[in-house]
Amino acid sequence: MKIVVGHLYPDYLNIYADRGNIAVLSARAQARGHELEVRPISLGDAVPTGIDLFYVGGGQDREQALVAVDLATKADALREAVESGSAFLAVCGGYQLLGRFYRDRLGSELPGIGLLPLSTVAGERRMIGDVLLACDWAGGRTLAGFENHAGRTHLDEGAEPLGRVLAGFGNDGASGFEGCRAGRVYGTYLHGPLLPRNGWFADRVLADALAHVTGEEQELAPLEDELESAAHAVSAERARRRGGRF
Amino acid sequence: MRLPLAVEVAGARAAGALSRLVGAGGGTTVPGKLLWKVDPDAIDRLAARLPQGAVLVSATNGKTTTAAMVAEIIGGRVRLAHNAAGANLVSGIASTLLASRDAELGLFEVDEAALPEVAERVRPRALCLGNLFRDQLDRYGELELIAERWRRTVSALPGARLAVNGDDPLVGDLGEGRALAFGVDDPRVARSGLQHAADSIHCVRCGTPYDYAAAYVGHLGDYACPTCGHSRPSLALAARDVELHGLDGVAFTLATDSESARVRLAVPGLYNVYNALAATALALVLDVPLSDAASGLERFSAAFGRFERIPVGDRRLLLLLIKNPAGANEAIRTLLEGERFGTAVVALNDEIADGRDVSWIWDVDFEPFAARLDRLVATGSRAAELALRFRYGGLPEERIEVVPELAQALDRGLQLTPAGGELVVLPTYTAMLALRRIVARRGHTTNYWERAA
């Protein structure tokens, strides 16, 4: 089957090797006999219909400000797509923009599109380092990655995090939670990139995208993932040893 | 209590010798760190003793090579205090000052983030600003932040002579009109398009994507903003008629308004043309004649760990440091000029000096390199991550060996290389230091602190 990915602002938000995430989705789809088609959606472009998975990465402050203004014009189309079952993966800056707003150090606000129940306020020091999460909604499976953000993201009452922080800072360095998930929408600060060393999560996102293609929930047969497990183990060890420290 | 400078200096020097004796490494920063702790201002006073002052070279990529080229150009005329082994933080510069008692001129490569403090302490008479590429975001933060700090540094040194890379939009206008701008002027060697890892492709003033008449290395090139008109400054020093000679070197003409000189450089690649331009520009602002700069460049062979060829028994290592997407892309672009390679050892560590965040390897265009490899030995503390990158880059898993331990990986690579052959080794910074130590222990090369002395 063909899975269509809408990659938002690949020319502006690509700071943390986001193409690694796309490469992983593509290869893992192919391994199951599916095909991934990636369509860039940038400044001024209309949101095409028929997107099964949206992806948005992170950028530098200036790029993020440029994008925020444009993203606001796409908010309705994106919300409609998500309501009709499209999946969404947002990393770092893109994650912040899916919330209600991002307030910088001087108090001025960038609008978000409110697809995720959260808001972000810039903090004094950047939270940089390795992170390890446990995802209770996925049988306690873990996600290992790297975080680098000044924003403190606060989940709204009742919002579901992506994971519990085992090591690292997470959303705000205080709540013990990282990321957010709402249906098939996932937001996280984890890059590294996220998907190469977290194969199970790449499959979860792919399965959600396939569910939009077929109209039925999907499960993917696991792959061997020997190198993936080895890379995950080292990254997890790093987080335990040195994550979450200024 | 403040000790007399002479006492502090003697104590710090002894610490460096001690560090070497106990085998802790080169001791290249130990005395400086000690001195810095005891008396942070001592560095200022040591620098002030240099009769001809100091010059600084900073850039994301090429600062070690550029400074080594400058040393080749001017080293015969003045005694230098030069941090040749790349210890480029305040402590490393302090150590170099301590170790060079009779130096007349300081020649220091400086870490991009450390430049403001070093410049404030050393008060250089000249400054060469090369380029800013995305590098170790976990340590340096965003590019524009560094450019802004550099701008303030330049403003705070109104008397210093400046050389800037005009081809880098973030650096080209830092000189406030008083800089000598250098760049490449030969569209025949431009890339067909911007690379994936190109960074500053949106106008630094208004955010519009630049039009590139020519893109040479990453975002370095002949740029112009179609909206506000911000464009490459006119070049006071240009490289023209560039001829790339594979792995053997590169030839080009250095041209100013009034004269020109043909240079045959023994190190390859367009990025080394940029290093040669930077070194020449700095020489020119120090009033060295262009012909002397050109002959110095022709004598230049290689800087520490950057395109070094090291014989190991009846085989040879070709060592190319990789540390960020732009630099790694150029290393690979250069390698592709050569023959097909059998085996390569690629080493990824994640210490602070390498960058703890290893995402950058996904921004490197490893694909054309992978396509010409028979076998990859992936090594270093993040060997598995690197192996994944190559597998996704098209190298079949059965041709990848994961050997995290560096000495073992080197042995495996040599074993897979036929006698008389050359093994390509691409290490990150701390892996490069460790590999050189391993090779030196086996008696094949000198240690870097011996070489740098």
GROMACS .gro file of N, CA and C in nm, chain B residues 28 51-52 67 103 109 150 156 173 178 185-186 263 318 321 347 395 429:
model
   54
  274THR      N    1   4.865   1.916   2.699
  274THR     CA    2   4.858   2.042   2.625
  274THR      C    3   4.766   2.143   2.692
  297PRO      N    4   5.613   4.041   2.200
  297PRO     CA    5   5.654   4.170   2.144
  297PRO      C    6   5.575   4.209   2.019
  298GLN      N    7   5.531   4.110   1.941
  298GLN     CA    8   5.456   4.146   1.820
  298GLN      C    9   5.307   4.117   1.832
  313ALA      N   10   4.547   2.784   1.057
  313ALA     CA   11   4.654   2.833   1.143
  313ALA      C   12   4.787   2.765   1.107
  349ALA      N   13   5.873   3.332   2.231
  349ALA     CA   14   5.793   3.365   2.113
  349ALA      C   15   5.781   3.515   2.095
  355GLU      N   16   4.462   2.935   1.698
  355GLU     CA   17   4.328   2.899   1.652
  355GLU      C   18   4.240   2.898   1.776
  396TRP      N   19   3.033   3.716   1.783
  396TRP     CA   20   3.150   3.754   1.703
  396TRP      C   21   3.140   3.901   1.664
  402ALA      N   22   3.445   4.543   1.965
  402ALA     CA   23   3.525   4.577   2.082
  402ALA      C   24   3.674   4.583   2.050
  419ASP      N   25   2.976   4.008   0.650
  419ASP     CA   26   2.961   4.150   0.680
  419ASP      C   27   2.997   4.185   0.823
  424ARG      N   28   3.572   4.741   0.743
  424ARG     CA   29   3.717   4.754   0.755
  424ARG      C   30   3.788   4.621   0.735
  431ASP      N   31   3.607   3.257  -0.651
  431ASP     CA   32   3.543   3.319  -0.766
  431ASP      C   33   3.571   3.231  -0.888
  432ASP      N   34   3.499   3.118  -0.893
  432ASP     CA   35   3.517   3.026  -1.004
  432ASP      C   36   3.396   2.934  -1.014
  509VAL      N   37   4.909   2.894  -0.708
  509VAL     CA   38   4.948   2.810  -0.595
  509VAL      C   39   4.913   2.665  -0.626
  564LEU      N   40   4.490   0.664   0.587
  564LEU     CA   41   4.456   0.798   0.542
  564LEU      C   42   4.353   0.849   0.641
  567LEU      N   43   3.966   1.376   0.973
  567LEU     CA   44   3.877   1.409   1.085
  567LEU      C   45   3.738   1.442   1.032
  593ALA      N   46   3.474   0.612   1.285
  593ALA     CA   47   3.472   0.609   1.432
  593ALA      C   48   3.387   0.723   1.488
  641LEU      N   49   2.413   0.075   0.256
  641LEU     CA   50   2.515  -0.030   0.268
  641LEU      C   51   2.449  -0.153   0.333
  675TYR      N   52   3.661   1.373   1.678
  675TYR     CA   53   3.780   1.431   1.739
  675TYR      C   54   3.848   1.341   1.844
   0.00000   0.00000   0.00000
